[in-house]
Short mmCIF file of C-alpha atoms in Angstrom, two decimals:
data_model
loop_
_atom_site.label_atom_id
_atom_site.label_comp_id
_atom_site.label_asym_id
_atom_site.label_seq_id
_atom_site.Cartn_x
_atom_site.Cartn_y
_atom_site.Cartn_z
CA UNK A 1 24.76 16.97 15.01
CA UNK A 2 27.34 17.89 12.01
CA UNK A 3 26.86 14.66 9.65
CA UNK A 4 24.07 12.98 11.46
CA UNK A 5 21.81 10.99 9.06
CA UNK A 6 18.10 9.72 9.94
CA UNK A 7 19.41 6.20 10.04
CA UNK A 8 21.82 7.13 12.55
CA UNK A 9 19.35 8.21 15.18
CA UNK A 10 18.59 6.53 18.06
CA UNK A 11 16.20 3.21 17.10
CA UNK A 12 13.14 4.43 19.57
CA UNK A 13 13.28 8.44 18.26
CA UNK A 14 12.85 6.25 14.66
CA UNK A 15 9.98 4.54 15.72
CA UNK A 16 8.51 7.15 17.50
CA UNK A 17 8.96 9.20 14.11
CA UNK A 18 6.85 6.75 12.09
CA UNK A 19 4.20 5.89 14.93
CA UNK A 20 3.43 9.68 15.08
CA UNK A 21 3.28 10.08 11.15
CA UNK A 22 -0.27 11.57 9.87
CA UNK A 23 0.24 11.63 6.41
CA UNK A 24 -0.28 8.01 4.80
CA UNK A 25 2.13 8.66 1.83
CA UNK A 26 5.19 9.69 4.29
CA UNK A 27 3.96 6.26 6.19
CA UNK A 28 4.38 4.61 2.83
CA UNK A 29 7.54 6.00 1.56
CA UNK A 30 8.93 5.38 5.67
CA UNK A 31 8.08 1.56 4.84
CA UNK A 32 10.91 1.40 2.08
CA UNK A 33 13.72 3.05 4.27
CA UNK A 34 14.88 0.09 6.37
CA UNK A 35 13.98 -3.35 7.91
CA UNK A 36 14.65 -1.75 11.37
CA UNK A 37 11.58 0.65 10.87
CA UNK A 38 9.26 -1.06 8.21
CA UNK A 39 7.44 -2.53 11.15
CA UNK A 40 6.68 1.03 12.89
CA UNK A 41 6.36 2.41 9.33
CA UNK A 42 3.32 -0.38 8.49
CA UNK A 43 1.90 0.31 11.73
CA UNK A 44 1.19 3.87 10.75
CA UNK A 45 0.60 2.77 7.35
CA UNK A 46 -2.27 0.61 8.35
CA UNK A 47 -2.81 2.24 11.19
CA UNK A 48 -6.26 4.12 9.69
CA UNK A 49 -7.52 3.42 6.48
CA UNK A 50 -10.17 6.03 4.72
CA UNK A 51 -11.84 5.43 1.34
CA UNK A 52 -12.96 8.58 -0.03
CA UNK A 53 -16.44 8.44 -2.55
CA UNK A 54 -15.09 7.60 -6.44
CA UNK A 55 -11.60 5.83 -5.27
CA UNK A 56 -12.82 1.98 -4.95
CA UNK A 57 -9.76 0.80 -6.18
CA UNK A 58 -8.32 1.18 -2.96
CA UNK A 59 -11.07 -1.45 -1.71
CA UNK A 60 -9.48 -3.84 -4.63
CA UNK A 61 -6.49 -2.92 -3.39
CA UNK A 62 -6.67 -3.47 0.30
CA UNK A 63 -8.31 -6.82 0.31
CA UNK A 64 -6.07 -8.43 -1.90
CA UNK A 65 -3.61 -7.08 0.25
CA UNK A 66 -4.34 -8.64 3.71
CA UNK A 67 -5.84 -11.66 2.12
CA UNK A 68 -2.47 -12.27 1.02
CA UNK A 69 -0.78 -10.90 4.19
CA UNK A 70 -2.93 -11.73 6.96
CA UNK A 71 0.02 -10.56 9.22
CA UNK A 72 -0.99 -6.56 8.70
CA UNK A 73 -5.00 -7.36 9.37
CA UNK A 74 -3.99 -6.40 12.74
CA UNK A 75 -2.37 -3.24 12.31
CA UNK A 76 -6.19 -1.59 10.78
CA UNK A 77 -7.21 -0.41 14.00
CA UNK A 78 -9.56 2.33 12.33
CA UNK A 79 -11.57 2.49 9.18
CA UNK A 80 -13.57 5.48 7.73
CA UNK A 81 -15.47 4.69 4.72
CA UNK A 82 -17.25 7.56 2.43
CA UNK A 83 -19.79 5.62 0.85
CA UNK A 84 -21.22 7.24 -2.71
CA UNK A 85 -21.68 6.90 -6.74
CA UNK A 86 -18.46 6.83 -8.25
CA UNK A 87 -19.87 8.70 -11.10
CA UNK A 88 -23.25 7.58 -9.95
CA UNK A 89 -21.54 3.64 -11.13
CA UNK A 90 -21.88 4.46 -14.93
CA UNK A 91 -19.20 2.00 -16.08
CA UNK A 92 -17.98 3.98 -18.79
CA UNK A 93 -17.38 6.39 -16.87
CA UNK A 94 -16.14 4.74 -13.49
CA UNK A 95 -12.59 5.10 -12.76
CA UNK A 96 -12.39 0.99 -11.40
CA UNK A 97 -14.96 -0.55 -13.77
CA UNK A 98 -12.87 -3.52 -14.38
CA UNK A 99 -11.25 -3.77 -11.07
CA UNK A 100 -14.93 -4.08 -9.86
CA UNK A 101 -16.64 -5.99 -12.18
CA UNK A 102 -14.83 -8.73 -12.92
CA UNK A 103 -13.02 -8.91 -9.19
CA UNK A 104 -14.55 -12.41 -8.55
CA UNK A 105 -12.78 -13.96 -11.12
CA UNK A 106 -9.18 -12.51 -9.95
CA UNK A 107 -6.47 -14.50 -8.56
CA UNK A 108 -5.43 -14.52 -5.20
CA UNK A 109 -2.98 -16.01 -3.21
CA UNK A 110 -4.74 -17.48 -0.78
CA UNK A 111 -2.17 -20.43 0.63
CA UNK A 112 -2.30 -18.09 4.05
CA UNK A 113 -6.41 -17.98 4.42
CA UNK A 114 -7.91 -20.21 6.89
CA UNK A 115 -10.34 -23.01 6.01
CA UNK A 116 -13.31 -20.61 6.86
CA UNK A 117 -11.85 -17.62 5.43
CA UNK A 118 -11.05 -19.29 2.28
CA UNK A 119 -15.00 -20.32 2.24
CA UNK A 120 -16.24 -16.89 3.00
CA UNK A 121 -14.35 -15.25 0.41
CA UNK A 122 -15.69 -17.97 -1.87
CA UNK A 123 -19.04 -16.93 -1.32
CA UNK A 124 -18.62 -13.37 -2.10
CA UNK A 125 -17.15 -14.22 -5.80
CA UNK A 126 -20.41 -16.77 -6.09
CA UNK A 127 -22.32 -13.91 -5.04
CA UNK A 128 -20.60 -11.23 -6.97
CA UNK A 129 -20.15 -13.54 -10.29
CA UNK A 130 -23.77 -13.56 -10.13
CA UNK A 131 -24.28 -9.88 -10.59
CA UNK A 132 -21.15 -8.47 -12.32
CA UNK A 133 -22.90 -5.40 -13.72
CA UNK A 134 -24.55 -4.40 -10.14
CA UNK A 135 -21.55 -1.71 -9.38
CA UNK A 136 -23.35 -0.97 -6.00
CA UNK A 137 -24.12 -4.11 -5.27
CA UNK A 138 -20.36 -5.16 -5.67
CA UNK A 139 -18.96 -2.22 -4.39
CA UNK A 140 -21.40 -2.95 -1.06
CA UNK A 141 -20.32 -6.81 -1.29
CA UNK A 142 -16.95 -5.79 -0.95
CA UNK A 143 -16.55 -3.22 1.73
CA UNK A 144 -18.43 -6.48 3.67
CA UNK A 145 -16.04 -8.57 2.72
CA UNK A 146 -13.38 -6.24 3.96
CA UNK A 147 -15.16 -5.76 7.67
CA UNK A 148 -14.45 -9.83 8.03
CA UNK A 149 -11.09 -9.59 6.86
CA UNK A 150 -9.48 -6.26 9.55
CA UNK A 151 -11.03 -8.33 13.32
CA UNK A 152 -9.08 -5.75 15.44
CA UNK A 153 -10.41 -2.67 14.44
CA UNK A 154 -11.72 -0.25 16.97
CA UNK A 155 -13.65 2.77 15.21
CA UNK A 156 -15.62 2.12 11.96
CA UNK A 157 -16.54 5.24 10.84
CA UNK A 158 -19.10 5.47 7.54
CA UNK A 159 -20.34 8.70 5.86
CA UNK A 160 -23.07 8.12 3.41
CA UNK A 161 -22.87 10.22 0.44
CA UNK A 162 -25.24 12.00 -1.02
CA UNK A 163 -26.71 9.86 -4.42
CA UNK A 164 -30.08 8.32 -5.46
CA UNK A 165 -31.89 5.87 -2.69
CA UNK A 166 -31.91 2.95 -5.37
CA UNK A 167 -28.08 3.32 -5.71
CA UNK A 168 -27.99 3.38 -1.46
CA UNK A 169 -30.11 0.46 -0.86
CA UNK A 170 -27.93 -1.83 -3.82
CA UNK A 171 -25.14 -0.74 -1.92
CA UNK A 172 -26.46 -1.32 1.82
CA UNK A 173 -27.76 -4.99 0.07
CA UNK A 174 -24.85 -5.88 -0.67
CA UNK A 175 -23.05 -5.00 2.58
CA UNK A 176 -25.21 -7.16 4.66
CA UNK A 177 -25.56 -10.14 2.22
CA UNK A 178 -21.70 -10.55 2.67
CA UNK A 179 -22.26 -9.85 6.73
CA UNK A 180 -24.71 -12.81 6.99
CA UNK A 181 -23.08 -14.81 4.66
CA UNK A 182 -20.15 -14.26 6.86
CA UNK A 183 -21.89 -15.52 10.30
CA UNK A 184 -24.25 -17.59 8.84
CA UNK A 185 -23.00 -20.09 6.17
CA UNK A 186 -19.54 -21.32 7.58
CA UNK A 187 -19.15 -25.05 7.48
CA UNK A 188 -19.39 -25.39 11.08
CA UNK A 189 -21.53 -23.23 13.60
CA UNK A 190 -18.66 -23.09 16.29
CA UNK A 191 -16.35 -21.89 13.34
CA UNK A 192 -18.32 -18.73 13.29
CA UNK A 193 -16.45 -15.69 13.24
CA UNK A 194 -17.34 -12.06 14.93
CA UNK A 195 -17.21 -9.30 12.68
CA UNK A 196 -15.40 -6.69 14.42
CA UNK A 197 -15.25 -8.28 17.46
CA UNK A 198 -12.68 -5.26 19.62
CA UNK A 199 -14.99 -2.30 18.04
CA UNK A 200 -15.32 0.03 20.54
CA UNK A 201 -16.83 3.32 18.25
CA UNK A 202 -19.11 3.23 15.45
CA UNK A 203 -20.20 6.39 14.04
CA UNK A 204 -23.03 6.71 10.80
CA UNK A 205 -22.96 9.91 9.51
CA UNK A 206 -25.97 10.37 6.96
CA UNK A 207 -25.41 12.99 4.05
#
């Protein structure tokens, strides 16, 4: 095989490459290679998402992301979420404290967002603009906000830190404010949407 490049292999040993790829950066740096594999590359991209405690910019991150591409909601089949203090949410210490804070009043593109999408992610800046110094609270609001936006995932895996009860219970109101908001406020009751509607394994792991 004297001379033989990866692009010149075979298109289904490519894609099996990239659908068997563990490591998320490899995924990532696969997705810049070539059109041919960028969709297997996304798939295992996407394929499970983990947020580890004190890295909440990758919540910023991720939602902007499929709000803006609601084309790779589909590929987050898993999600593991480590919930805990970053730096027990002293904002001048936090390593997101803008990202977070001021989130609600970020701009979107949100052109692709259905009607009651649109109106649920409304809700959660009203809700968030309301409280901008509440770094649970937020952080809570917007790991909700991310369960209504990834409809096809199958495990949802959260691990609950270790931290003070009146950070958890912030948090935890904040996650299901957004989750009612999200089945209980849409502008039509048919409209409503399931939250994680194919989930097959859920798994709470206290600290």
């Amino acid at each position: 095989m004297a001379g033989t490049t990866f692009l010149s292999l075979p298109n289904e040993l490519i894609c099996m490459i990239a659908n068997f790829c563990q490591d998320t950066q490899d995924a990532y740096l696969l997705c810049f290679v070539n059109q041919r594999i960028l969709p297997s590359a996304q798939r295992a991209l996407y394929r499970t998402i983990i947020f580890w405690p004190a890295h909440y910019n990758q919540v910023v991150i991720l939602i902007r992301t499929l709000v803006e591409n609601p084309h790779l909601r589909g590929l987050v089949r898993g999600l593991v979420i480590f919930q805990g203090a970053d730096i027990y949410y002293d904002v001048r210490k936090m390593k997101t404290p803008t990202n977070l804070a001021f989130w609600h009043n970020s701009k979107l593109d949100e052109s692709r967002l259905s009607g009651n999408e649109r109106h649920i992610l409304l809700l959660c800046r009203q809700y968030m603009g309301l409280n901008p110094l509440s770094m649970p609270l937020i952080v809570g609001l917007m790991l909700g906000l991310l369960l209504c936006f990834v409809n096809r995932i199958e495990f949802l895996e959260i691990t609950q830190v270790e931290f003070g009860p009146r950070t958890h219970d912030w948090q935890l109101a904040g996650f299901k404010s957004i989750l009612a908001l999200a089945t209980s406020s849409l502008p039509t009751e048919a409209a409503k949407p399931r939250v994680c509607p194919e989930l097959k394994r859920l798994s709470l792991v206290p600290s």
